[in-house]
Coordinates of C-alpha atoms and ligand atoms in Angstrom, one line a residue:
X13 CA 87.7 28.9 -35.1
X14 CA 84.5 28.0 -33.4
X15 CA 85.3 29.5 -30.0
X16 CA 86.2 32.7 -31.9
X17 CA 82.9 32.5 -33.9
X18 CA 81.0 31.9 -30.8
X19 CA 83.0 35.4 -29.3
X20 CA 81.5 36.9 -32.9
X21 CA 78.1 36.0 -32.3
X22 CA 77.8 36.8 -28.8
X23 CA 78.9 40.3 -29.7
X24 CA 76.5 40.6 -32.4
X25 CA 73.8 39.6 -29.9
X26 CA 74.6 41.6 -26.9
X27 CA 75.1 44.6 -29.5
X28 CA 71.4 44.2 -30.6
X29 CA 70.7 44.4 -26.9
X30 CA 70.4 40.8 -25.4
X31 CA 72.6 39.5 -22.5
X32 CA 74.2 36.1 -21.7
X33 CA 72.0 33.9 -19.9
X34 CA 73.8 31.9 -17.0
X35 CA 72.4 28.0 -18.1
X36 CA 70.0 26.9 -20.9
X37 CA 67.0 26.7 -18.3
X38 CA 67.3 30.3 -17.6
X39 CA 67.8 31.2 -21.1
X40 CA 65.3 32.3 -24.0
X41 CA 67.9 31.5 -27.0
X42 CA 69.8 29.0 -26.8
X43 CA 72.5 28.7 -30.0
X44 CA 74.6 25.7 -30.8
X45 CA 77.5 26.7 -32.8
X46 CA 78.8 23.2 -33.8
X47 CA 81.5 20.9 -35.4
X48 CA 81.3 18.2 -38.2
X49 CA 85.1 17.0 -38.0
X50 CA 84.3 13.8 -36.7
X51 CA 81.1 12.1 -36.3
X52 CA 81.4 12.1 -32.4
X53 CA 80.4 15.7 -32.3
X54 CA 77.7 15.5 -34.0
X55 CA 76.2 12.6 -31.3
X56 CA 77.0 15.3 -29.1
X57 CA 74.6 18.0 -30.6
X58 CA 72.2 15.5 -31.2
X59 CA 71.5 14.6 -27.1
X60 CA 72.1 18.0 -26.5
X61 CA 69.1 19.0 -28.7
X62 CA 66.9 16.2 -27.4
X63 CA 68.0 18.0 -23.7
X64 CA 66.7 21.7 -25.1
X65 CA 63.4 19.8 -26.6
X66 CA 62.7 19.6 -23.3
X67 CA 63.2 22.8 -21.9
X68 CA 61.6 24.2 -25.5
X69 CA 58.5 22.2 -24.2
X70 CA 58.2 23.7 -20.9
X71 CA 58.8 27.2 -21.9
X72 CA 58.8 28.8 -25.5
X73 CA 62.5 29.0 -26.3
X74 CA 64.2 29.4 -29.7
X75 CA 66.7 27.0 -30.7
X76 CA 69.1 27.7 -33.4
X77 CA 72.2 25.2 -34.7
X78 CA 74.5 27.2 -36.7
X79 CA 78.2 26.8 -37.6
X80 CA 79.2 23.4 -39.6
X81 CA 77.3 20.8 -38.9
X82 CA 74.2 23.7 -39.9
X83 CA 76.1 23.9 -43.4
X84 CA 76.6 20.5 -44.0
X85 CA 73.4 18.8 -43.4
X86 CA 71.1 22.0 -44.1
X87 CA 67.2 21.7 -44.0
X88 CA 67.9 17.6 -43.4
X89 CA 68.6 19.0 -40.2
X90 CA 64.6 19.2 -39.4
X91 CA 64.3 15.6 -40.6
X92 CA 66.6 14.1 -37.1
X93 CA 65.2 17.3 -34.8
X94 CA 61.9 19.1 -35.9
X95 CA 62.2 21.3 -33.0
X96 CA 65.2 23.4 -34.3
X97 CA 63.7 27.1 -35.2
X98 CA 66.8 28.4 -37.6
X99 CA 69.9 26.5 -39.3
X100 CA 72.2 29.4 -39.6
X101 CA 76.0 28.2 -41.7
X102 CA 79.2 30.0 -41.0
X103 CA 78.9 32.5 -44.0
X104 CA 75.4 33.6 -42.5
X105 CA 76.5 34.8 -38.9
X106 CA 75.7 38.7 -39.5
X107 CA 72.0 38.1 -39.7
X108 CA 71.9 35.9 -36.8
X109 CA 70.8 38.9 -34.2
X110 CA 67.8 39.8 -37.0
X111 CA 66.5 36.0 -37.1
X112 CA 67.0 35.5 -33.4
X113 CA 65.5 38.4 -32.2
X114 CA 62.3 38.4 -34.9
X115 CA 59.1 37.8 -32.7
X116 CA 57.4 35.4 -35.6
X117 CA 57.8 31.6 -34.9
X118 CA 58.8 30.9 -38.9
X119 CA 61.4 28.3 -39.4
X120 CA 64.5 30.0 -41.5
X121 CA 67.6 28.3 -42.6
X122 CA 70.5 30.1 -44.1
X123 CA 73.6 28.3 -45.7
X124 CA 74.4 30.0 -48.9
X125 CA 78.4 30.5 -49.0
X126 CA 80.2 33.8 -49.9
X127 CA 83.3 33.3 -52.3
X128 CA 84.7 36.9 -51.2
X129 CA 85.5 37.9 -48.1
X130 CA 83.1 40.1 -45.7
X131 CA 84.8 42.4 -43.7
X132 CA 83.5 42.3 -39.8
X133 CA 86.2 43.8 -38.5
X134 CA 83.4 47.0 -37.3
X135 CA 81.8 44.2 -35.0
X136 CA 82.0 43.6 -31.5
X137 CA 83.3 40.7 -30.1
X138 CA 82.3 39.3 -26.8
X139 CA 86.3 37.8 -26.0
X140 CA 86.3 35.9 -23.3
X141 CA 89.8 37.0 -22.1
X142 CA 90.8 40.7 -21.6
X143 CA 94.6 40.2 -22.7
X144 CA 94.6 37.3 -25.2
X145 CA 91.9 37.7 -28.6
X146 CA 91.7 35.4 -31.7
X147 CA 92.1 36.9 -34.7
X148 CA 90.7 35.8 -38.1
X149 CA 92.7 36.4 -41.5
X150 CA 91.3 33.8 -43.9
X151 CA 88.3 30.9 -43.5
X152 CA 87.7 28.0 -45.7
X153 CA 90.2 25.2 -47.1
X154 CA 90.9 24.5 -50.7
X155 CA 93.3 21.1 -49.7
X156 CA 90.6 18.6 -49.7
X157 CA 92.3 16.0 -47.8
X158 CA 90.6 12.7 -48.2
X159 CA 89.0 12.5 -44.8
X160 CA 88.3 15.9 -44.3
X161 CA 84.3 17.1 -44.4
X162 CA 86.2 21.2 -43.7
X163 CA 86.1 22.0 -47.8
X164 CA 82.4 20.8 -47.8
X165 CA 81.4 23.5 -44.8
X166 CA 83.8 26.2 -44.5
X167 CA 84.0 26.2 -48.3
X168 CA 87.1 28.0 -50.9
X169 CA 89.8 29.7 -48.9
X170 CA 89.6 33.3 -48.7
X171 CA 91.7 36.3 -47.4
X172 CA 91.2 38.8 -45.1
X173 CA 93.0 42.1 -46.3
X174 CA 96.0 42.8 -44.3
X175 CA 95.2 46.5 -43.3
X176 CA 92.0 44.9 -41.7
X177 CA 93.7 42.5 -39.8
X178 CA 96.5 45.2 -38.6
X179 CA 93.9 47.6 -37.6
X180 CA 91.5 44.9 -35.3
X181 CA 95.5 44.0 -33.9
X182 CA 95.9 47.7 -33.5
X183 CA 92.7 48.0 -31.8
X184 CA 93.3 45.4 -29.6
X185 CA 96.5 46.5 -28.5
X186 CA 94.7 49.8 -27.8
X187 CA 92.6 47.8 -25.6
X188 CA 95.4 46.2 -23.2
X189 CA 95.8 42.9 -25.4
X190 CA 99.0 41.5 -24.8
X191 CA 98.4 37.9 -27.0
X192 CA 96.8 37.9 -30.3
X193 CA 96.3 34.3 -32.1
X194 CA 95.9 34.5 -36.1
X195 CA 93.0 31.9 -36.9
X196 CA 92.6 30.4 -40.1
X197 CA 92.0 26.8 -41.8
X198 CA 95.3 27.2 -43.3
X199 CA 96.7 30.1 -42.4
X200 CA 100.1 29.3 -44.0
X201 CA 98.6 30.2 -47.2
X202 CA 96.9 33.5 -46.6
X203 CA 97.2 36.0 -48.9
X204 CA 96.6 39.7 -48.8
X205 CA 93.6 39.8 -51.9
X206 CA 94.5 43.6 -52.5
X207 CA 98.3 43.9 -52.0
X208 CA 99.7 39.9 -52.3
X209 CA 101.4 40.1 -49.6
X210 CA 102.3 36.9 -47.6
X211 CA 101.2 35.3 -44.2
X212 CA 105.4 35.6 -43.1
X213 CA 104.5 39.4 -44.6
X214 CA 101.8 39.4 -41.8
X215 CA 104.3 38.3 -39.2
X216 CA 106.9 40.6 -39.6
X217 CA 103.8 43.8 -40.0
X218 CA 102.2 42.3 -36.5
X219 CA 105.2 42.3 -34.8
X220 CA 105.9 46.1 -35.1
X221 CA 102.6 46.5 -33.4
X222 CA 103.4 48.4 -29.8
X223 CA 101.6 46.7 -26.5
X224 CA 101.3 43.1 -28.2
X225 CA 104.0 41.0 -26.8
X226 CA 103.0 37.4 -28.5
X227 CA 101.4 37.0 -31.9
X228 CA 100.7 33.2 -32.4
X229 CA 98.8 31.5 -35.4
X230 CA 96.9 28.2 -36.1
X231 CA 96.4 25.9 -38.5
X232 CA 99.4 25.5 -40.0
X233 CA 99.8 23.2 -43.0
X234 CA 103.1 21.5 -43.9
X235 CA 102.4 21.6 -47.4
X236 CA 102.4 25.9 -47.1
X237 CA 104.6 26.2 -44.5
X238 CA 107.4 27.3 -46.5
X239 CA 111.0 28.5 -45.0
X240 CA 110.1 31.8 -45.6
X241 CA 107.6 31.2 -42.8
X242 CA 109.8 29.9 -40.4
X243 CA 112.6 32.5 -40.6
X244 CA 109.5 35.7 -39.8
X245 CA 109.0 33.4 -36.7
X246 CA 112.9 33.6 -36.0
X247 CA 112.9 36.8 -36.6
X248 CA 110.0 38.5 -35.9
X249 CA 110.8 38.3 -31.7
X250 CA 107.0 38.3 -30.6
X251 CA 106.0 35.8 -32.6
X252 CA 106.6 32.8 -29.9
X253 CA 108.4 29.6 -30.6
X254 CA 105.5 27.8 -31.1
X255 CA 104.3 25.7 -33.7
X256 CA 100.6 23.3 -33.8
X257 CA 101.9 21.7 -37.3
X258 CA 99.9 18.7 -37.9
X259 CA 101.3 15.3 -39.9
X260 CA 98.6 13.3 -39.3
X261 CA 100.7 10.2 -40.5
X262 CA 104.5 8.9 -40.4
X263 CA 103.7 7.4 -43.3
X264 CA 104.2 8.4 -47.0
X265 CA 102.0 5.7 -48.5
X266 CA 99.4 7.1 -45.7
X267 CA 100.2 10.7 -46.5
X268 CA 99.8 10.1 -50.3
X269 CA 96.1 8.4 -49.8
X270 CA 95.2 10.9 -46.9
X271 CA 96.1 13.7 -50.1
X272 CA 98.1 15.5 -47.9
X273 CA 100.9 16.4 -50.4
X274 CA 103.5 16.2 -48.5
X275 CA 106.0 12.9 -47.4
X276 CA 107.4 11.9 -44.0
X277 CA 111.0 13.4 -45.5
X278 CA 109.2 16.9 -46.4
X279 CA 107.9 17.2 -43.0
X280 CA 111.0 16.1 -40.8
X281 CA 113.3 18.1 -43.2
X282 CA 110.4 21.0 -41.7
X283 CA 110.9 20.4 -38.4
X284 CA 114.8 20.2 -38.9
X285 CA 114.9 23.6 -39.9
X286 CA 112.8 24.8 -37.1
X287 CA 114.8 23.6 -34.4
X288 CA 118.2 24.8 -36.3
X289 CA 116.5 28.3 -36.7
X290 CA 114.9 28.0 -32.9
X291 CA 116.2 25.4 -31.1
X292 CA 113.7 25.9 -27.7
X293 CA 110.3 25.6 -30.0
X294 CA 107.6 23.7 -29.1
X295 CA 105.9 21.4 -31.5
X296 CA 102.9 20.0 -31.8
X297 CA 100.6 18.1 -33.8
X298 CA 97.4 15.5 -35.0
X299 CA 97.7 12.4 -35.8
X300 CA 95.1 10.2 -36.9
X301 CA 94.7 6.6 -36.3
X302 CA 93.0 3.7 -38.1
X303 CA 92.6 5.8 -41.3
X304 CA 91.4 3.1 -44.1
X305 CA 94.0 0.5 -44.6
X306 CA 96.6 2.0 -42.8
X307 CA 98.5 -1.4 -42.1
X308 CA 100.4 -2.1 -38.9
X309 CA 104.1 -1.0 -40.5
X310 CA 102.3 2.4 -41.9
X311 CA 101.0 2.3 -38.3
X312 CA 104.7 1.7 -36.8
X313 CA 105.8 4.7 -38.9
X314 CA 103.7 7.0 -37.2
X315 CA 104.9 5.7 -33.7
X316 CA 108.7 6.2 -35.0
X317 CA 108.1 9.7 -36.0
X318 CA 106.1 10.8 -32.4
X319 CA 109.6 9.3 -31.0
X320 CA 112.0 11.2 -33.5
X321 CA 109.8 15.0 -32.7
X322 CA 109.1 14.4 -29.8
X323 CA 106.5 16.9 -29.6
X324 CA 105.4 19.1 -26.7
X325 CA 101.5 18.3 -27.8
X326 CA 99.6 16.1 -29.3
X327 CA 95.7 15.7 -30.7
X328 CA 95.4 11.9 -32.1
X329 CA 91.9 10.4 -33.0
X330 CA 90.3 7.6 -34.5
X331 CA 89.5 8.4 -38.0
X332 CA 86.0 9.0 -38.6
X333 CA 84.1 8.8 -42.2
X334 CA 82.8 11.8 -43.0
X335 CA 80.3 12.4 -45.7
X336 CA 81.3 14.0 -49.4
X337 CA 85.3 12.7 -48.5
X338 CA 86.9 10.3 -50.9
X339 CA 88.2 8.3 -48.1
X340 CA 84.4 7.8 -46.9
X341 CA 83.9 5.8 -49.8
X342 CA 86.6 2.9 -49.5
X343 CA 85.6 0.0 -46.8
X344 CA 88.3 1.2 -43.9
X345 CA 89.2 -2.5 -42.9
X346 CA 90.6 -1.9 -39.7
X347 CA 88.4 -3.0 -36.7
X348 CA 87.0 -0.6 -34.4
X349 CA 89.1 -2.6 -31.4
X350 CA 92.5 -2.5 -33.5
X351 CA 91.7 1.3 -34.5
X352 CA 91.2 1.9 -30.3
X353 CA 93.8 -0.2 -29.5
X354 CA 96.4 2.3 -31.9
X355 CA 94.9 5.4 -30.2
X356 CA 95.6 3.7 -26.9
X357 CA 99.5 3.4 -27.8
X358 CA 99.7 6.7 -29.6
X359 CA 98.6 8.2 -26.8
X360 CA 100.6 6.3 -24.3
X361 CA 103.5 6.7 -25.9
X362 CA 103.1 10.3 -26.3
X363 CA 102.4 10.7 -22.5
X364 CA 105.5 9.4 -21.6
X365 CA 107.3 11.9 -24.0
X366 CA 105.7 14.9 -22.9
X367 CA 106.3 13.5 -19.0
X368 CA 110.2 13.5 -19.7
X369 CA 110.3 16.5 -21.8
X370 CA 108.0 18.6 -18.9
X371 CA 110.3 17.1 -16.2
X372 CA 113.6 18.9 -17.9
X373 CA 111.9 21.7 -16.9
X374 CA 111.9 22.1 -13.6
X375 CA 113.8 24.4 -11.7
X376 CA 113.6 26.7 -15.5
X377 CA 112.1 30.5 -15.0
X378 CA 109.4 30.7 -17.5
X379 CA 107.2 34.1 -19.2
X380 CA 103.2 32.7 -18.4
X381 CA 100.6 34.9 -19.2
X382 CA 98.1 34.4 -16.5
X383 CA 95.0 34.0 -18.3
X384 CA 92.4 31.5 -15.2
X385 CA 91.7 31.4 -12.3
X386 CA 90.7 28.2 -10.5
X387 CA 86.7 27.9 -9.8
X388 CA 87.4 25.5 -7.1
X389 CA 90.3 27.4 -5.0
X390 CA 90.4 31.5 -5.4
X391 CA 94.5 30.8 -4.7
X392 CA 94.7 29.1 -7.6
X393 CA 95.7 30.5 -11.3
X394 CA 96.5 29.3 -14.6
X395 CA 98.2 30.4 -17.7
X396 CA 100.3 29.7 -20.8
X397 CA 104.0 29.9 -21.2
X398 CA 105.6 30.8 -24.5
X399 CA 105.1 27.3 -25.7
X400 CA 101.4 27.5 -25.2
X401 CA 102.1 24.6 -22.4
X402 CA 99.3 25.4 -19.4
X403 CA 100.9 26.5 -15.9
X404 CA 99.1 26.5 -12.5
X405 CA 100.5 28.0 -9.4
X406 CA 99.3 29.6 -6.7
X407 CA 99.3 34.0 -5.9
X408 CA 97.5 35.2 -2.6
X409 CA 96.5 38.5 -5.2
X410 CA 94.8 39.2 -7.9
X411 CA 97.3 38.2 -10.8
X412 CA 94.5 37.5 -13.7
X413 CA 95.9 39.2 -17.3
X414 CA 98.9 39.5 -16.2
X415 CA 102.8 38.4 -17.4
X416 CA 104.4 36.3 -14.9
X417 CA 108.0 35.0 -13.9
X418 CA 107.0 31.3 -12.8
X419 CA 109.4 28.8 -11.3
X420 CA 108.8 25.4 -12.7
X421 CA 108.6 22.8 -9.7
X422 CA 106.3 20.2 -10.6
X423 CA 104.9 18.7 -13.7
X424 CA 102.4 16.0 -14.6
X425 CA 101.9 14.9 -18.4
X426 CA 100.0 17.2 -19.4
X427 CA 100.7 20.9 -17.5
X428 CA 103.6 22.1 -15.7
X429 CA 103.7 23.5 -12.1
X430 CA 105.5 26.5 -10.4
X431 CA 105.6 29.5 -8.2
X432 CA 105.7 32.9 -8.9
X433 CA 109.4 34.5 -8.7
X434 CA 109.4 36.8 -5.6
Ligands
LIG529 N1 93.5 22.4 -41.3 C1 94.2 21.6 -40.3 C2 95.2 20.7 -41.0 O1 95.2 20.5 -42.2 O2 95.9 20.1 -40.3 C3 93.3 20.8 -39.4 C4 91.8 21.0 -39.4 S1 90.8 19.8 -38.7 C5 89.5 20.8 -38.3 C6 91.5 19.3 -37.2 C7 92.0 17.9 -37.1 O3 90.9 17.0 -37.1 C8 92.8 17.5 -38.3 O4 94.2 17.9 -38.2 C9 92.7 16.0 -38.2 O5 93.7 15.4 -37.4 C10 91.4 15.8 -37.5 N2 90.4 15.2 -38.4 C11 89.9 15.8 -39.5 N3 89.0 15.0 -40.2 C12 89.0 13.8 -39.5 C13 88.4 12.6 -39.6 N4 87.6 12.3 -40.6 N5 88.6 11.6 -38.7 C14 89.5 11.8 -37.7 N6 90.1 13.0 -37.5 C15 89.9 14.0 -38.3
LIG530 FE1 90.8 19.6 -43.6 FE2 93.0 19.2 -44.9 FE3 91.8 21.5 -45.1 FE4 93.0 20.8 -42.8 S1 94.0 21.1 -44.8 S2 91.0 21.8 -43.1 S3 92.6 18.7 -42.8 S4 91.0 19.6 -45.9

């Protein structure tokens, strides 16, 4: 969501007539879009602002940190980093262009929330790729999940209206995009606010749409992702058979205090319908460790359940207290060492998985959409396959944007190797 806002705002900007600067030092604005997930990326803004005070001192630059970490801590921003000129929150993007541009050196802040949706869909958008675009259809989160700061800065879910999203997929098609990616905090729920129609509604519209050839979507919730879901991916034949569905915890007792609203059973019986309906998916997930008093059998579920999927991916992190969450409030118990030492085995176990399942894949033929190029070595490319797994090879031409046939030869953990076919 924030790399997609960050297209948004660069859009808006080079619209009202500015360009991207190369690096900071070069640069007269300089805009933070930021995350408040977990404390760790806050840190990061926080040296990274103390790196642009510096600059700002040398020559007079503006500053501005927008995006979540903007909403949450609003004008207590000023209070840790004076030297910020505008705290912009993710309902306020339009007028960044207006506040940036304005010659005065006025401090503004911005961070009231919209309940209704705002149509952008006349923007531009400065994509990054020319064949594969993020598409929004709702913002905001209305789960509350006990360790999640999301409610508190994207605010109430709302819906984009279908015949907006279909015309920007339209549009993009028109514009040689071959990939679009529906973004959303929960996407599973979406629903169209002038017709009711459903997000499995929006998969089967999408996938009439002529020149796209995949249509994924993320973040999917277990508790919305209902069967009816599953069978538009089945049959709705762009839609790839791929799936970022996180559990967080093998646990039920976990689950229930991490307010979830779902149990380990629910989500297996999920994933069992899945691979019955589309047995060559690819799964993947987040899993958080540590969360407070998660006890070493609640722990031991989780591993049990990364060994029953056996998913293609995983994000696992330590969990982090976050302010205005319920979990924030209980003592976690678990020592920082024990909670690092769980990360370390989640993640060790999980590399081994996604070693094994990456070497049954060698010698396959796979679709990749070529989508990098290496900075280091012009002969170098990357991509994604249908399973959203990265794949390098090498090409002696020009192959960027395009569909590939790749022969699988080589794999590591974490991204697959091959050739082109012919
Ligand atoms: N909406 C998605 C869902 O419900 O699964 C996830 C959104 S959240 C931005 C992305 C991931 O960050 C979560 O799935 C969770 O694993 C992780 N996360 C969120 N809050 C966290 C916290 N307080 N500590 C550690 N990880 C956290
Ligand atoms: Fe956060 Fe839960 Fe909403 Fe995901 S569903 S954004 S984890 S509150």
């Amino acid at each position: 969501m924030n790399v997609s806002d960050s297209e948004h705002i660069a859009g808006m900007l080079q619209a009202s007539g500015m360009k991207r600067g190369a690096c900071p030092e070069e640069s007269d604005l300089i805009i933070v879009n930021t995350c408040a997930v977990r404390e760790k990326s806050e840190e990061k803004l926080y040296s990274l602002l103390g790196r642009l005070e510096s600059i700002k001192k040398k020559k007079g630059i503006k500053v501005g940190v927008v995006g979540c970490v903007a909403q949450l801590y609003r004008s207590k921003l000023w209070d840790k980093k004076p030297s910020i000129d505008f705290i912009i929150g993710p309902d306020n993007y339009r007028q960044i262009p207006q506040i940036a541009g304005a010659p005065s050196d006025e401090k503004v802040i911005l961070t009231h929330v919209d309940s209704a949706w705002h149509d952008q869909s006349a923007q531009k958008v400065s994509r990054d790729s020319r064949v594969s675009a993020y598409i929004t259809i709702m913002e905001g989160c209305n789960n509350f999940c006990s360790y999640c700061v999301v409610p508190f800065t994207r605010g109430k879910e709302k819906y984009r209206p279908f015949r907006s999203i279909l015309a920007e997929a339209k549009g993009l098609a028109n514009h040689g995009y071959k990939e679009i990616q529906f973004l959303g905090q929960n996407v599973n729920s979406y629903i169209d606010p002038e017709t009711g129609e459903k997000f499995s509604d929006l998969l089967k519209a999408s996938n009439e749409i002529a020149g796209i050839e995949w249509i994924r979507f993320i973040t999917s919730h277990p508790k919305n992702f209902t069967d009816d879901i599953a069978h538009a991916m089945k049959n709705a034949h762009k839609v790839c058979h791929q799936l970022h569905l996180p559990v967080q915890s093998g646990s039920t007792s976990v689950l229930h205090r991490m307010n979830r609203g779902y149990t380990r059973k629910d989500y297996l019986g999920k994933i069992d319908l899945l691979r019955k309906l589309m047995p060559d998916i690819h799964l993947s997930t987040d899993i958080i460790v540590g969360f407070p008093g998660e006890t070493q059998e609640e722990f031991q579920e989780t591993m049990s359940l990364l060994e029953h999927v056996r998913f293609t991916n995983i994000f696992s992190f330590r969990y982090s207290p976050r302010p205005h969450t319920t979990a924030a409030k209980d003592e976690d118990g678990i020592p920082f060492d024990e909670k690092k030492n769980r990360l370390i085995q989640v993640q060790t176990l999980q590399k081994k998985i996604q070693l094994e399942n990456n070497n049954s894949v060698i010698g396959h033929f796979q679709k990749v959409l070529c989508t990098g190029k290496s900075k280091k070595d012009p002969l170098v490319y990357s991509g994604r396959n249908a399973g959203y797994q990265v794949v390098n090879f090498h090409s002696p031409t020009d192959v960027l944007d395009r569909f590939l046939r790749i022969k699988i030869t080589a794999c590591g953990p974490f991204s697959l190797f091959g050739e082109i076919e012919g």
